[in-house]
mmCIF file of C-alpha atoms in Angstrom:
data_model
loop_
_atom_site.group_PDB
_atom_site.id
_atom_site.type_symbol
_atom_site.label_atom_id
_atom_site.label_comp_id
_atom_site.label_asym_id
_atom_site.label_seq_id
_atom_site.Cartn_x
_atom_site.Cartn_y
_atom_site.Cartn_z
ATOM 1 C CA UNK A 6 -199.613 -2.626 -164.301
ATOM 2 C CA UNK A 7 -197.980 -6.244 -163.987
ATOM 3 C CA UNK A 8 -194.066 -6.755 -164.126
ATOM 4 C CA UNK A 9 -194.474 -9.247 -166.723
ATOM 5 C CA UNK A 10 -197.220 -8.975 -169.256
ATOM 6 C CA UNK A 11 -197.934 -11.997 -171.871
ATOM 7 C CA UNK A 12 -200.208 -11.509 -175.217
ATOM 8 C CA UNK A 13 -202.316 -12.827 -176.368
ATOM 9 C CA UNK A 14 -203.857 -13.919 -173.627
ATOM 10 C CA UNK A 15 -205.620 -17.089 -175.716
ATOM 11 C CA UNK A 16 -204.711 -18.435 -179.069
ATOM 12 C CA UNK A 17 -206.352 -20.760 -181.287
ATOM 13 C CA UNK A 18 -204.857 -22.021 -184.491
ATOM 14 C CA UNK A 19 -205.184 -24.339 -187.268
ATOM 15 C CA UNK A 20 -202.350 -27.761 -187.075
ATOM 16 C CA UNK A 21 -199.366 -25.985 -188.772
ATOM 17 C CA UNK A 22 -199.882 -22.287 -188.332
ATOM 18 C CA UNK A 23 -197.089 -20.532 -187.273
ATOM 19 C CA UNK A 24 -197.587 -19.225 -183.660
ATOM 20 C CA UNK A 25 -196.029 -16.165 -182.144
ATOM 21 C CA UNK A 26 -196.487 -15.642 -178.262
ATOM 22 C CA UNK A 27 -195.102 -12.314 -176.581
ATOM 23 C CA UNK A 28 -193.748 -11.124 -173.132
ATOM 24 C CA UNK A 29 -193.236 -7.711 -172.032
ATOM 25 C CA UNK A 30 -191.690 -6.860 -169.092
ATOM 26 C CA UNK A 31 -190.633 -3.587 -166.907
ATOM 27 C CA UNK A 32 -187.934 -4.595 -164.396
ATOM 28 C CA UNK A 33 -184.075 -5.391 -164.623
ATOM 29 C CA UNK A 34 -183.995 -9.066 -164.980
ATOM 30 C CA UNK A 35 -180.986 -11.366 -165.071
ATOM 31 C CA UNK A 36 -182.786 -13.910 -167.356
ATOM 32 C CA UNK A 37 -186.490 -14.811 -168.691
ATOM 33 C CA UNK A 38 -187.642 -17.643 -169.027
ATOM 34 C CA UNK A 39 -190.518 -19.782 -171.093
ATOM 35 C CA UNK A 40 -192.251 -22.673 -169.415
ATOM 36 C CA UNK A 41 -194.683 -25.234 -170.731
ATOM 37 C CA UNK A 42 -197.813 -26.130 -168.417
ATOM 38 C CA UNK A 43 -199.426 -29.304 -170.131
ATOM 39 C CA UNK A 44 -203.505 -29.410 -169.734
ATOM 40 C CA UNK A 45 -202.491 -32.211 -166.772
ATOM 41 C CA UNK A 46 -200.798 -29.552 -164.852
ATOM 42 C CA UNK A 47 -196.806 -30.454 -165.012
ATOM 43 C CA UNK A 48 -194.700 -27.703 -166.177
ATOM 44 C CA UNK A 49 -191.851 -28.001 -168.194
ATOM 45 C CA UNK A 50 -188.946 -25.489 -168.036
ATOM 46 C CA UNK A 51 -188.366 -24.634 -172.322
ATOM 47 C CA UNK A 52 -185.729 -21.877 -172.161
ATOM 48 C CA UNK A 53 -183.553 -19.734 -170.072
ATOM 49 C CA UNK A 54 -182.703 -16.538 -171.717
ATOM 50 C CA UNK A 55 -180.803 -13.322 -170.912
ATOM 51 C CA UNK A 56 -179.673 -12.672 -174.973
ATOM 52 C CA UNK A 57 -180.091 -13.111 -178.270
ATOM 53 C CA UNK A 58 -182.115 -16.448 -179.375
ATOM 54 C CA UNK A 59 -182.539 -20.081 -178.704
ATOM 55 C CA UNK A 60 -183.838 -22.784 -180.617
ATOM 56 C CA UNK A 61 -184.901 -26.310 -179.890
ATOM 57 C CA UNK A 62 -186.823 -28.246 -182.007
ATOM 58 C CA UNK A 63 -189.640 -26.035 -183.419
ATOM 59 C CA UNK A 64 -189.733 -24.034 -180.906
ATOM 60 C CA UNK A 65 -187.799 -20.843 -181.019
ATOM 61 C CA UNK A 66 -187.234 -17.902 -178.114
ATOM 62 C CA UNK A 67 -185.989 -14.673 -178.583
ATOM 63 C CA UNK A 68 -185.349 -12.048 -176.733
ATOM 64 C CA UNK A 69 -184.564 -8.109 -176.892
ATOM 65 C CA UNK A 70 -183.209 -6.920 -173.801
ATOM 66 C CA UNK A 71 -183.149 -3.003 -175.065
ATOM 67 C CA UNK A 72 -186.655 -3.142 -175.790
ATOM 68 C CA UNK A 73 -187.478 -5.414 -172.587
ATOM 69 C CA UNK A 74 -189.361 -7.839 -175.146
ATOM 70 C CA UNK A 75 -189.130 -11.558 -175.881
ATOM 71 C CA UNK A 76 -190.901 -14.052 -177.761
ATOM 72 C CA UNK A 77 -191.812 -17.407 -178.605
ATOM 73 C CA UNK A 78 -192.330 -19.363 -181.928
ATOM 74 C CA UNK A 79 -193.931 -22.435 -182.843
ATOM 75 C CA UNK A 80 -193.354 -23.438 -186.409
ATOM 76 C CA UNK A 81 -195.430 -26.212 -187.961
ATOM 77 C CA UNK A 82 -197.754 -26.208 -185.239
ATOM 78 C CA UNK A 83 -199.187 -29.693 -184.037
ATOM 79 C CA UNK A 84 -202.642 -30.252 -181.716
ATOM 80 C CA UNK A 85 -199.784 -31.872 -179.004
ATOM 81 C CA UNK A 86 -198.648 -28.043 -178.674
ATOM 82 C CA UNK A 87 -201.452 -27.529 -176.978
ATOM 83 C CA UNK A 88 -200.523 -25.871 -173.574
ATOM 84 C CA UNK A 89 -200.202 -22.743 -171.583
ATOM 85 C CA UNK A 90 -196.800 -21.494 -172.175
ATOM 86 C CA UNK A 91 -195.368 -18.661 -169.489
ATOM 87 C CA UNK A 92 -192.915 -16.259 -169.161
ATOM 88 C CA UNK A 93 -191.317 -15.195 -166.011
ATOM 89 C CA UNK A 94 -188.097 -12.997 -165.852
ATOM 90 C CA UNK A 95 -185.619 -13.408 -162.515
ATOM 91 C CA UNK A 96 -184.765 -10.118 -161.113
ATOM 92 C CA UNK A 97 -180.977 -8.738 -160.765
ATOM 93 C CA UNK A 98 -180.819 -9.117 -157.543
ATOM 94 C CA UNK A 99 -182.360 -12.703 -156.558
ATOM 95 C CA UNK A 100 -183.415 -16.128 -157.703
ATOM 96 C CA UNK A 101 -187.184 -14.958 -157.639
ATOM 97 C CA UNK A 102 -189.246 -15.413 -160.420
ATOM 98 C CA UNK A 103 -191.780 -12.469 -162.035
ATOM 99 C CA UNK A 104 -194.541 -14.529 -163.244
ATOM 100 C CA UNK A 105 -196.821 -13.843 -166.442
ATOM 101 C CA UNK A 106 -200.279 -14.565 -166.550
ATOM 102 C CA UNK A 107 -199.626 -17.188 -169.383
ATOM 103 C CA UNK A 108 -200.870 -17.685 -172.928
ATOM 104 C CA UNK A 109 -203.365 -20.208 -173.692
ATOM 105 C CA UNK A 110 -202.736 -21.954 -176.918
ATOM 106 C CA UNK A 111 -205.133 -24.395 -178.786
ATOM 107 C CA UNK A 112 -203.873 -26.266 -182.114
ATOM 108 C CA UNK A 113 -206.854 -27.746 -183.693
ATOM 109 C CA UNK A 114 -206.369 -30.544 -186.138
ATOM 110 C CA UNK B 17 -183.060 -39.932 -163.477
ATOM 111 C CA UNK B 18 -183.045 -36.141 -162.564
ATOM 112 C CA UNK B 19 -186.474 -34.759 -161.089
ATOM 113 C CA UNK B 20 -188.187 -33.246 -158.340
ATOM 114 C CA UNK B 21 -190.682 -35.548 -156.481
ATOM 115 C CA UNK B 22 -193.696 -33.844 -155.116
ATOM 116 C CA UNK B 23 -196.259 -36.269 -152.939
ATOM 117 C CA UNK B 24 -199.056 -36.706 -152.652
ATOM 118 C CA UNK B 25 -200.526 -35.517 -156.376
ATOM 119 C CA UNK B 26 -203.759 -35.440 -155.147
ATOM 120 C CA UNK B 27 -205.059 -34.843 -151.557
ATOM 121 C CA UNK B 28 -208.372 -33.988 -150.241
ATOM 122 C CA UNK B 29 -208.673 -32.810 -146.419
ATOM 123 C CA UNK B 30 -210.653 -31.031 -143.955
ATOM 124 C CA UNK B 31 -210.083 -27.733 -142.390
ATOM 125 C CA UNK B 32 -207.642 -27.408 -139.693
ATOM 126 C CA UNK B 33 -206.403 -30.805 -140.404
ATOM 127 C CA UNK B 34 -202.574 -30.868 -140.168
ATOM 128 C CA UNK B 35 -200.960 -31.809 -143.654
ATOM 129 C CA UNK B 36 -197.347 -31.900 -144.949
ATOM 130 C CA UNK B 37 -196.420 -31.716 -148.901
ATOM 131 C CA UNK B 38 -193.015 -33.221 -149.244
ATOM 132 C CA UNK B 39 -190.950 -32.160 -151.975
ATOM 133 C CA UNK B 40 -187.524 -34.175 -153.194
ATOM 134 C CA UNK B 41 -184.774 -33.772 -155.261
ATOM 135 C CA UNK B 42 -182.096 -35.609 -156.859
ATOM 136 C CA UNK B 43 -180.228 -32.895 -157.978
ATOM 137 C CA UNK B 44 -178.123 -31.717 -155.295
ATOM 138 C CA UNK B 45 -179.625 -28.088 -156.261
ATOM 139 C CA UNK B 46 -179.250 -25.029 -153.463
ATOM 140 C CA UNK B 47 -182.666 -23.615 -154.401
ATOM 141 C CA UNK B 48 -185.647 -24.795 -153.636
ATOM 142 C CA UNK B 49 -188.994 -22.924 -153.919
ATOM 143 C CA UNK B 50 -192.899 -23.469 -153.733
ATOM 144 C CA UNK B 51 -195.729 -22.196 -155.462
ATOM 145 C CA UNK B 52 -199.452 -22.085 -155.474
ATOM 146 C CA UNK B 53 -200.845 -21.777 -158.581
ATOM 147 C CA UNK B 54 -204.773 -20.546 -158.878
ATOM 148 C CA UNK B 55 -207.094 -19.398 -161.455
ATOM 149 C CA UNK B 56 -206.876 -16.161 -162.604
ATOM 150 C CA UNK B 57 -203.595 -15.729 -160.408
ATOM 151 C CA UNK B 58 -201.197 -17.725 -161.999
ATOM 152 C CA UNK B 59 -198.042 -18.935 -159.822
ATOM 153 C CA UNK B 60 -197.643 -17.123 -156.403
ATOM 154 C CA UNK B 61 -194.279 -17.988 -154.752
ATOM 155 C CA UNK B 62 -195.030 -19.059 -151.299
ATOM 156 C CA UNK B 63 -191.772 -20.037 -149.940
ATOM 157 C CA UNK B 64 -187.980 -20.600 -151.036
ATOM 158 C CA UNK B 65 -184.418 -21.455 -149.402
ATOM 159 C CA UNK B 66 -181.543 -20.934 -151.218
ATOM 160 C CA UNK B 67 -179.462 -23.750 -149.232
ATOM 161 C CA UNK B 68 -179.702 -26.113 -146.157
ATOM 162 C CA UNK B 69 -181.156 -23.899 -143.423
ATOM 163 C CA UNK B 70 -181.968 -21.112 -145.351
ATOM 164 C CA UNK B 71 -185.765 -19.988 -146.121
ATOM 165 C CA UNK B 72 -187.825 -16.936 -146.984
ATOM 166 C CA UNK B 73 -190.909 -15.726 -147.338
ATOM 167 C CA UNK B 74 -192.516 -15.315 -150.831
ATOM 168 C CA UNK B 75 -195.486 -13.367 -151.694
ATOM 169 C CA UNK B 76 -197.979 -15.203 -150.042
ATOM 170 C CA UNK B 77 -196.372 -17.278 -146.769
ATOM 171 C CA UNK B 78 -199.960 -16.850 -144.739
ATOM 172 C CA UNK B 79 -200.512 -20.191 -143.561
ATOM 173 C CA UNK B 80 -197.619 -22.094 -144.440
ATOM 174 C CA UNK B 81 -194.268 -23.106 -143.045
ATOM 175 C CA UNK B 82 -191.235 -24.651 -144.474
ATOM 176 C CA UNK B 83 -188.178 -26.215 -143.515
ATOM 177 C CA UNK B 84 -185.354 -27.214 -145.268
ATOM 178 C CA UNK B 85 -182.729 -29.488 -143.159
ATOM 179 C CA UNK B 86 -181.130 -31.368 -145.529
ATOM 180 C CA UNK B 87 -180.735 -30.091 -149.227
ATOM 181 C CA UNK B 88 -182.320 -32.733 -150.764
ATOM 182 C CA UNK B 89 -186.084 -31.903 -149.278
ATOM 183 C CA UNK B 90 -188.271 -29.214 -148.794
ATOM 184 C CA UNK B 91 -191.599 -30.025 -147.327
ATOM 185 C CA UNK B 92 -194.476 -27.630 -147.399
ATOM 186 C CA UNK B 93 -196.558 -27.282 -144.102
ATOM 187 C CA UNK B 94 -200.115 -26.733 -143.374
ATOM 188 C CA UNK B 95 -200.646 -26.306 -139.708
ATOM 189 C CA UNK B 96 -204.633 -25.440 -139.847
ATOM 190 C CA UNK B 97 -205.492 -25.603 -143.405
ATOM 191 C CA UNK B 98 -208.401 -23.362 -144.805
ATOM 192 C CA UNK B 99 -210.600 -23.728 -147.707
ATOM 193 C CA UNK B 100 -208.996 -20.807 -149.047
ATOM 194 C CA UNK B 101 -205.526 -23.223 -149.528
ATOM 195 C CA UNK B 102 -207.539 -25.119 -151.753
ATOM 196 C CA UNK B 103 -205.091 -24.706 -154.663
ATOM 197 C CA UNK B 104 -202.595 -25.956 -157.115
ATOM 198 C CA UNK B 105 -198.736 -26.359 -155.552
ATOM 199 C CA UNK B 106 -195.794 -26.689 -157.022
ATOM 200 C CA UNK B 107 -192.173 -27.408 -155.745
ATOM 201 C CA UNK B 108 -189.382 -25.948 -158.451
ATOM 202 C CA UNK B 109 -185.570 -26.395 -157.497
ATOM 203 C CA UNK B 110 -182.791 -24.710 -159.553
ATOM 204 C CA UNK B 111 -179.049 -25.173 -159.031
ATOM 205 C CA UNK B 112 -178.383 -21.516 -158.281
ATOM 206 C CA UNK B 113 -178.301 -18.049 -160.526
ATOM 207 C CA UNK B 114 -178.324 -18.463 -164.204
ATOM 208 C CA UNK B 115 -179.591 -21.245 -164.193
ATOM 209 C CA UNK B 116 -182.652 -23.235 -165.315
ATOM 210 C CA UNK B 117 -185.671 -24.627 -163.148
ATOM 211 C CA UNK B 118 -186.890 -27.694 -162.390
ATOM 212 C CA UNK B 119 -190.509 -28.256 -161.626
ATOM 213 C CA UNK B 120 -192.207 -31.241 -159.830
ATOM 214 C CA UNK B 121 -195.588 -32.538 -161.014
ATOM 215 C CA UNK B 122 -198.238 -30.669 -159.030
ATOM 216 C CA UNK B 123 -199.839 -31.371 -156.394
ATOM 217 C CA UNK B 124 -203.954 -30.877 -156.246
ATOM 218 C CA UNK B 125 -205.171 -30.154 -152.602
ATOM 219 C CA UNK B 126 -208.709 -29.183 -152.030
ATOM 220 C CA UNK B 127 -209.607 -28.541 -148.256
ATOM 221 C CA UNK B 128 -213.349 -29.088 -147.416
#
């Protein structure tokens, strides 16, 4: 079983729709985090998190540490969300990352 | 304007052809790490140095080196690359625990 498990694995939705992506993981972590790969390849770093809930825009990022469950929200989704968004959680003990397999997530017009 | 510089973006080469990946930034961040990023996979940590001097292996160092003399740059090494290195790369530096990462753009080598 992976470390750091993401769900769904692909999601399409409709412009507007508001999307809910999930990450599980099983270790002691220090702080998760949510990335943004664009469909050219850079990633973009969205939120650190090691409580409670961030916002930035329409994007949201929560996280449960009890439960060893976070999430992120898209409200009003637009096509430009397009992307694979990521979650990786840093272990206690070490900068190193604990990569999830990433979500796909199509926003068609 | 604060990034990571990754060169080339996009390299084609032939096996056992030495190549170096340099990796840049402006920062002044003690961590520095690299990834290789394939289908399926996701991002594999390669190798990562948490200041001037200082490197370690990652998950999958097998057929790369690293050095890291000055802070600023971290080149990744291919002595004898393989088809099998044909990949996705990425160099990520982060000012130190509890912080955020910063990711440079990619860079697309595909060894013939």
């Amino acid at each position: 079983k992976n470390e750091v498990e993401q769900s769904p694995q692909n999601l399409t939705a409709q412009e507007g729709e508001f999307i809910t992506i999930n990450c599980s993981y099983s270790v002691g972590i220090s702080a998760l985090h949510w990335l943004q790969q664009h469909p050219g390849g850079g990633i973009v770093s969205l939120f650190m998190l090691s409580s409670g809930k961030k916002k930035h825009g329409r994007l949201i990022a929560t996280i449960n540490i009890q439960e060893k469950h976070s999430s992120l929200h898209i409200t009003a989704s637009h096509p430009r969300d397009s992307a694979v968004y990521i979650c990786a959680v840093r272990s206690y003990s070490n900068y190193q990352l604990i990569w999830g397999a990433g979500t796909k997530l199509i926003i068609k017009p | 304007e604060a990034q990571v510089t990754q060169n080339p973006r996009y390299l084609i080469t032939v096996t056992g052809k030495k190549l170096t990946v340099t990796c840049s930034q402006n920062m002044n961040h003690e961590y520095m790490s690299w990834y290789r990023q394939d289908p399926g996979l996701g991002l594999r940590q390669i190798y990562y140095s948490m200041n001037v001097e200082v490197t370690d292996k990652g998950d999958v160092p097998e057929g790369y080196k690293v050095s890291r003399k000055e802070k600023r740059n971290f080149p990744l090494i291919l002595e004898s690359p393989s088809p099998n290195q044909t990949s996705l790369y990425f160099c990520a530096s982060s000012p130190g625990q509890g912080r955020g990462y910063t990711f440079g753009s990619g860079t697309r080598l595909t060894v013939v």
